[in-house]
Every structure is written in C-alpha cells, then in structure tokens.
Amino acid sequence: MTRKSFRLLIITVLSIIFFAVIAFGCCNVNAAEEGWVKSSNGGWWYQYADGTYARSEYIDGYWLDASGWYTSGWYGKWKSNSTGWWFEDGKWYPTNQWLKIDKKWYHFSSSGYMDTKKWIGSYYVGEDGAWIEGYKNADGSVGNGSSGNGSGKTIVIDPGHSSVVASGTEPLGPGSTETKAKDSGGTRGTTTGIYEYQLTMTISNKLKTELESRGYTVILTRSDNNTPMSCKDRAEVANNNNADAYIRIHADGSDSSSAAGAMTICITSSNPYISSMHSSSKKLSQCVLDSYCSSTGYKNRGVWETDTMSGNNWSKVPTTLIEMGFMTNSKEDTEMNDATFQTKMVEGIANGIDKYFE
C-alpha cells in the first residue's frame, strides 16, 4: 500500500468515526456503565448496562421519547388512594394501556388504576403490578385458562341502588297486578360511612375490568350515582343486550351488627313470570356464591330462591343478585371498602362466572 493510499484510508476511518459521533450527538459513552448521559448538544438520554438506550418509557420520573431523548416538561410519579395505584404526569394518566416505567412494564385499567395479579391477554402482572416475563399457570398454560370462556359472551352488571332513587312503583313482574317500589336507597356502612350505591359502583367497575381481561364483553346498567333507574329498567338493559348472564351487585344490612356472610338470590322453579330461567339462574347463583366465599373467606349463607325481587322477575336472561356482605358489620364493612380486599371480591365473582360457563 502506498503512503498516499494509507493516508486516504486513515482519513476515511476517522471521518466515519467523526460523523457517527456527530450523528448521535454524544461523546465519551461507556457501554458498561448504566445511567444518565448528557450529549454535547445539552440533551439527555438513559443508557442501559448492555449499551442500549431507554426509549418510550419513564426513567426516574422523566419521559424519554421514541428516539431516546428526555422530553422537557414531562415528569410523572406514582400516586395511590384507597382504591389502588396509578401513574400521573401533570393532568395525564394512562388508561387501558401498557406503560414502561423504570425498566418494568405495567398495565393500567380503564379507570387508570394499575392492574395486579392478573392476566392481561397472554401477559401476567404480579402483586407489584409489573409484568412477569415467562410466567405460566400451574398447569403450564399461559393466559386465564378457564377464563377463556369469556370469548363471545356478554355480561351485564348492575351496580345496585343510586344516590338519586327512582320514585314510584312498578309491577312485580310482567303482567303482575302486584306492585313494588321502583328502587330503594340501600344500606350504609356503619364504620366507613360509605353508602351501598358507592360500594356497588366501585365493585362493578372493578369487576368490569376483570371480566374484560378474561375476554367477556361487559355492560353496566348505570355509569354514575346520579341517575335514577328502576329495577325493571335495569333488567331491560340485560334483556336488550341479550346478556349471557346478568349480575346484580348489592351489599346487606341488618339491625344486628353481628350478622355476617354472603348470599345470592334467584327466582324459584315456580316463578310466575319467567320460570324457564330458574335452572340457569340457580346454577349461576351457586357458582358465583361458592367462588366468592372461597375467595373472600366469608360465610356462605346459601342461595335464596324467591319471586319477590322485581329485578329478577323482569329479567329474561340467567340472573343472580349477590349480597356481598353486611355493611352493618364493622369487620365486613371495613374489608369490603378496602382496595386490596376488593380484589378478592372481584376475583371471586369473576371466577364464579367462569365456572358457570364451563
């Protein structure tokens, strides 16, 4: 090789290195060190120990865009309340999506709360909410297993009562001359002070998220606590959507503070309005109650068969009403309004619905 050729080769190599550094806008990068790196143009990025860079994620609260650069003005942090944890950046927070935070993936529900201990499709998030790579069920399967029953099925959930009570009366069932109040105000926690309609809405929203993650299509009869709805109107939501199951969420109250436990309610075999639904409604009630009590540890008070519930009588689909526990019992009132315990409640009801469709 001539001296001239050698010089040209050196110049070419140096040029390639020079322009590569300029293009990336950095210098003095050590791929063996993990941490924040400041470029010569003043920008920041985060380098992993393997030499790769954080992209489209939050590190130490700072947002790094798709190119890996820190985006000024974007800073998020974890927040929590009695319901759960969420991640907030200014007025924005993630909903119905995955988000990578400090090298871990988290999934946030439609209400913005971090999901925990559940399958999101074929991905499982643990107790701390982070995705566990390679996680499998005890039988080696991936996903919700029997919860795959949700595919193609519609569940209507009725959060019992409302802050604005529907006034007047309505027939006890189709064609009935006997009437009953359209709704009532429900009970209230003697320890927490929380109204039944607030608890039922909280549980219904969490149950909706859980069932949707299992493949079900879920519809709520009401979306706020300010809309009065009669029991007949609620049942019609299930009828009009041809629901595969109608779940009525309630909590109990009693003059005795020692009364405790859960039960479900369905129609009798001799129901004068829709007796054809007895068998399926009884099965649904039993499945939901057994799974709920297994998950929560609550006393199983059994399935009460009665034709005195207008909300059940007007339903043309398999229906159960669950009394989740007593809000007049200090222990159960406190537990049912605890975010961690509510996970057990929701999983129990969802497992019972899965069991019904097996």
mmCIF file of N, CA, C and O in Angstrom, residues 180-223:
data_model
loop_
_atom_site.group_PDB
_atom_site.id
_atom_site.type_symbol
_atom_site.label_atom_id
_atom_site.label_comp_id
_atom_site.label_asym_id
_atom_site.label_seq_id
_atom_site.Cartn_x
_atom_site.Cartn_y
_atom_site.Cartn_z
ATOM 1 N N LYS A 180 -94.437 -2.841 43.358
ATOM 2 C CA LYS A 180 -93.350 -2.711 44.327
ATOM 3 C C LYS A 180 -92.595 -1.413 44.036
ATOM 4 O O LYS A 180 -92.602 -0.924 42.896
ATOM 5 N N ALA A 181 -91.956 -0.855 45.040
ATOM 6 C CA ALA A 181 -91.176 0.363 44.832
ATOM 7 C C ALA A 181 -90.148 0.140 43.722
ATOM 8 O O ALA A 181 -89.541 -0.931 43.626
ATOM 9 N N LYS A 182 -89.966 1.151 42.878
ATOM 10 C CA LYS A 182 -89.038 1.018 41.755
ATOM 11 C C LYS A 182 -87.600 0.796 42.214
ATOM 12 O O LYS A 182 -86.804 0.147 41.522
ATOM 13 N N ASP A 183 -87.255 1.335 43.363
ATOM 14 C CA ASP A 183 -85.907 1.161 43.910
ATOM 15 C C ASP A 183 -85.914 1.660 45.352
ATOM 16 O O ASP A 183 -86.915 2.204 45.826
ATOM 17 N N SER A 184 -84.817 1.475 46.049
ATOM 18 C CA SER A 184 -84.671 1.991 47.407
ATOM 19 C C SER A 184 -83.274 2.575 47.552
ATOM 20 O O SER A 184 -82.422 2.420 46.670
ATOM 21 N N GLY A 185 -83.033 3.236 48.662
ATOM 22 C CA GLY A 185 -81.739 3.881 48.861
ATOM 23 C C GLY A 185 -80.621 2.947 49.261
ATOM 24 O O GLY A 185 -79.451 3.321 49.226
ATOM 25 N N GLY A 186 -80.954 1.718 49.663
ATOM 26 C CA GLY A 186 -79.926 0.775 50.074
ATOM 27 C C GLY A 186 -79.442 1.043 51.488
ATOM 28 O O GLY A 186 -79.997 1.878 52.216
ATOM 29 N N THR A 187 -78.382 0.367 51.884
ATOM 30 C CA THR A 187 -77.849 0.495 53.231
ATOM 31 C C THR A 187 -76.605 1.382 53.231
ATOM 32 O O THR A 187 -76.244 1.959 52.203
ATOM 33 N N ARG A 188 -75.932 1.452 54.391
ATOM 34 C CA ARG A 188 -74.746 2.300 54.519
ATOM 35 C C ARG A 188 -73.784 1.685 55.541
ATOM 36 O O ARG A 188 -74.219 1.070 56.516
ATOM 37 N N GLY A 189 -72.505 1.846 55.299
ATOM 38 C CA GLY A 189 -71.512 1.295 56.201
ATOM 39 C C GLY A 189 -71.549 1.980 57.560
ATOM 40 O O GLY A 189 -71.414 3.199 57.648
ATOM 41 N N THR A 190 -71.723 1.186 58.606
ATOM 42 C CA THR A 190 -71.792 1.763 59.950
ATOM 43 C C THR A 190 -70.413 2.186 60.454
ATOM 44 O O THR A 190 -70.311 3.003 61.371
ATOM 45 N N THR A 191 -69.363 1.647 59.856
ATOM 46 C CA THR A 191 -67.998 2.010 60.240
ATOM 47 C C THR A 191 -67.373 2.988 59.249
ATOM 48 O O THR A 191 -66.798 4.001 59.636
ATOM 49 N N THR A 192 -67.513 2.696 57.966
ATOM 50 C CA THR A 192 -66.884 3.532 56.937
ATOM 51 C C THR A 192 -67.723 4.741 56.560
ATOM 52 O O THR A 192 -67.203 5.747 56.070
ATOM 53 N N GLY A 193 -69.039 4.647 56.756
ATOM 54 C CA GLY A 193 -69.927 5.725 56.341
ATOM 55 C C GLY A 193 -70.201 5.720 54.848
ATOM 56 O O GLY A 193 -70.909 6.592 54.335
ATOM 57 N N ILE A 194 -69.662 4.743 54.136
ATOM 58 C CA ILE A 194 -69.843 4.649 52.682
ATOM 59 C C ILE A 194 -71.216 4.060 52.367
ATOM 60 O O ILE A 194 -71.647 3.085 52.997
ATOM 61 N N TYR A 195 -71.898 4.655 51.397
ATOM 62 C CA TYR A 195 -73.214 4.164 51.010
ATOM 63 C C TYR A 195 -73.091 2.916 50.131
ATOM 64 O O TYR A 195 -72.092 2.727 49.426
ATOM 65 N N GLU A 196 -74.155 2.114 50.185
ATOM 66 C CA GLU A 196 -74.165 0.888 49.381
ATOM 67 C C GLU A 196 -74.006 1.201 47.898
ATOM 68 O O GLU A 196 -73.279 0.502 47.184
ATOM 69 N N TYR A 197 -74.660 2.248 47.406
ATOM 70 C CA TYR A 197 -74.573 2.564 45.985
ATOM 71 C C TYR A 197 -73.152 2.950 45.574
ATOM 72 O O TYR A 197 -72.761 2.758 44.423
ATOM 73 N N GLN A 198 -72.361 3.484 46.507
ATOM 74 C CA GLN A 198 -70.960 3.801 46.212
ATOM 75 C C GLN A 198 -70.127 2.529 46.134
ATOM 76 O O GLN A 198 -69.293 2.362 45.233
ATOM 77 N N LEU A 199 -70.332 1.635 47.089
ATOM 78 C CA LEU A 199 -69.604 0.368 47.095
ATOM 79 C C LEU A 199 -69.941 -0.464 45.866
ATOM 80 O O LEU A 199 -69.049 -1.019 45.225
ATOM 81 N N THR A 200 -71.230 -0.550 45.526
ATOM 82 C CA THR A 200 -71.614 -1.383 44.388
ATOM 83 C C THR A 200 -71.042 -0.841 43.076
ATOM 84 O O THR A 200 -70.683 -1.605 42.186
ATOM 85 N N MET A 201 -70.936 0.490 42.967
ATOM 86 C CA MET A 201 -70.351 1.076 41.763
ATOM 87 C C MET A 201 -68.858 0.776 41.687
ATOM 88 O O MET A 201 -68.330 0.432 40.615
ATOM 89 N N THR A 202 -68.171 0.872 42.804
ATOM 90 C CA THR A 202 -66.737 0.572 42.841
ATOM 91 C C THR A 202 -66.471 -0.870 42.444
ATOM 92 O O THR A 202 -65.614 -1.154 41.594
ATOM 93 N N ILE A 203 -67.217 -1.793 43.047
ATOM 94 C CA ILE A 203 -67.023 -3.215 42.752
ATOM 95 C C ILE A 203 -67.413 -3.520 41.310
ATOM 96 O O ILE A 203 -66.737 -4.291 40.615
ATOM 97 N N SER A 204 -68.477 -2.922 40.833
ATOM 98 C CA SER A 204 -68.931 -3.177 39.460
ATOM 99 C C SER A 204 -67.900 -2.730 38.436
ATOM 100 O O SER A 204 -67.648 -3.427 37.447
ATOM 101 N N ASN A 205 -67.303 -1.571 38.643
ATOM 102 C CA ASN A 205 -66.274 -1.090 37.719
ATOM 103 C C ASN A 205 -65.045 -1.996 37.738
ATOM 104 O O ASN A 205 -64.456 -2.293 36.692
ATOM 105 N N LYS A 206 -64.658 -2.440 38.917
ATOM 106 C CA LYS A 206 -63.503 -3.341 39.015
ATOM 107 C C LYS A 206 -63.828 -4.705 38.399
ATOM 108 O O LYS A 206 -62.976 -5.331 37.747
ATOM 109 N N LEU A 207 -65.053 -5.170 38.608
ATOM 110 C CA LEU A 207 -65.467 -6.441 38.023
ATOM 111 C C LEU A 207 -65.511 -6.341 36.505
ATOM 112 O O LEU A 207 -65.131 -7.291 35.798
ATOM 113 N N LYS A 208 -65.961 -5.216 36.000
ATOM 114 C CA LYS A 208 -65.999 -4.995 34.553
ATOM 115 C C LYS A 208 -64.585 -5.134 33.960
ATOM 116 O O LYS A 208 -64.382 -5.827 32.958
ATOM 117 N N THR A 209 -63.618 -4.473 34.594
ATOM 118 C CA THR A 209 -62.234 -4.539 34.120
ATOM 119 C C THR A 209 -61.712 -5.966 34.168
ATOM 120 O O THR A 209 -61.058 -6.445 33.229
ATOM 121 N N GLU A 210 -62.010 -6.670 35.263
ATOM 122 C CA GLU A 210 -61.538 -8.048 35.418
ATOM 123 C C GLU A 210 -62.151 -8.963 34.354
ATOM 124 O O GLU A 210 -61.446 -9.763 33.718
ATOM 125 N N LEU A 211 -63.437 -8.854 34.144
ATOM 126 C CA LEU A 211 -64.103 -9.713 33.166
ATOM 127 C C LEU A 211 -63.644 -9.410 31.740
ATOM 128 O O LEU A 211 -63.484 -10.319 30.923
ATOM 129 N N GLU A 212 -63.428 -8.147 31.448
ATOM 130 C CA GLU A 212 -62.948 -7.784 30.116
ATOM 131 C C GLU A 212 -61.561 -8.368 29.858
ATOM 132 O O GLU A 212 -61.256 -8.776 28.740
ATOM 133 N N SER A 213 -60.737 -8.437 30.891
ATOM 134 C CA SER A 213 -59.415 -9.034 30.720
ATOM 135 C C SER A 213 -59.509 -10.529 30.468
ATOM 136 O O SER A 213 -58.574 -11.145 29.962
ATOM 137 N N ARG A 214 -60.652 -11.115 30.783
ATOM 138 C CA ARG A 214 -60.889 -12.544 30.567
ATOM 139 C C ARG A 214 -61.650 -12.807 29.271
ATOM 140 O O ARG A 214 -62.041 -13.926 29.000
ATOM 141 N N GLY A 215 -61.869 -11.764 28.508
ATOM 142 C CA GLY A 215 -62.468 -11.944 27.190
ATOM 143 C C GLY A 215 -63.945 -11.635 27.079
ATOM 144 O O GLY A 215 -64.522 -11.707 25.989
ATOM 145 N N TYR A 216 -64.595 -11.310 28.184
ATOM 146 C CA TYR A 216 -66.023 -11.020 28.144
ATOM 147 C C TYR A 216 -66.297 -9.602 27.607
ATOM 148 O O TYR A 216 -65.467 -8.710 27.745
ATOM 149 N N THR A 217 -67.479 -9.447 27.030
ATOM 150 C CA THR A 217 -67.999 -8.116 26.726
ATOM 151 C C THR A 217 -68.858 -7.727 27.918
ATOM 152 O O THR A 217 -69.734 -8.495 28.329
ATOM 153 N N VAL A 218 -68.599 -6.570 28.501
ATOM 154 C CA VAL A 218 -69.275 -6.198 29.740
ATOM 155 C C VAL A 218 -69.998 -4.860 29.592
ATOM 156 O O VAL A 218 -69.460 -3.897 29.054
ATOM 157 N N ILE A 219 -71.222 -4.819 30.091
ATOM 158 C CA ILE A 219 -72.047 -3.622 30.048
ATOM 159 C C ILE A 219 -72.571 -3.333 31.449
ATOM 160 O O ILE A 219 -73.041 -4.244 32.144
ATOM 161 N N LEU A 220 -72.473 -2.096 31.881
ATOM 162 C CA LEU A 220 -73.040 -1.686 33.167
ATOM 163 C C LEU A 220 -74.409 -1.054 32.937
ATOM 164 O O LEU A 220 -74.614 -0.338 31.960
ATOM 165 N N THR A 221 -75.331 -1.309 33.855
ATOM 166 C CA THR A 221 -76.668 -0.714 33.720
ATOM 167 C C THR A 221 -76.637 0.787 33.947
ATOM 168 O O THR A 221 -77.452 1.529 33.416
ATOM 169 N N ARG A 222 -75.693 1.246 34.762
ATOM 170 C CA ARG A 222 -75.536 2.680 35.006
ATOM 171 C C ARG A 222 -74.055 3.012 35.161
ATOM 172 O O ARG A 222 -73.253 2.160 35.552
ATOM 173 N N SER A 223 -73.693 4.239 34.833
ATOM 174 C CA SER A 223 -72.290 4.638 34.862
ATOM 175 C C SER A 223 -71.994 5.714 35.904
ATOM 176 O O SER A 223 -70.853 6.141 36.055
#
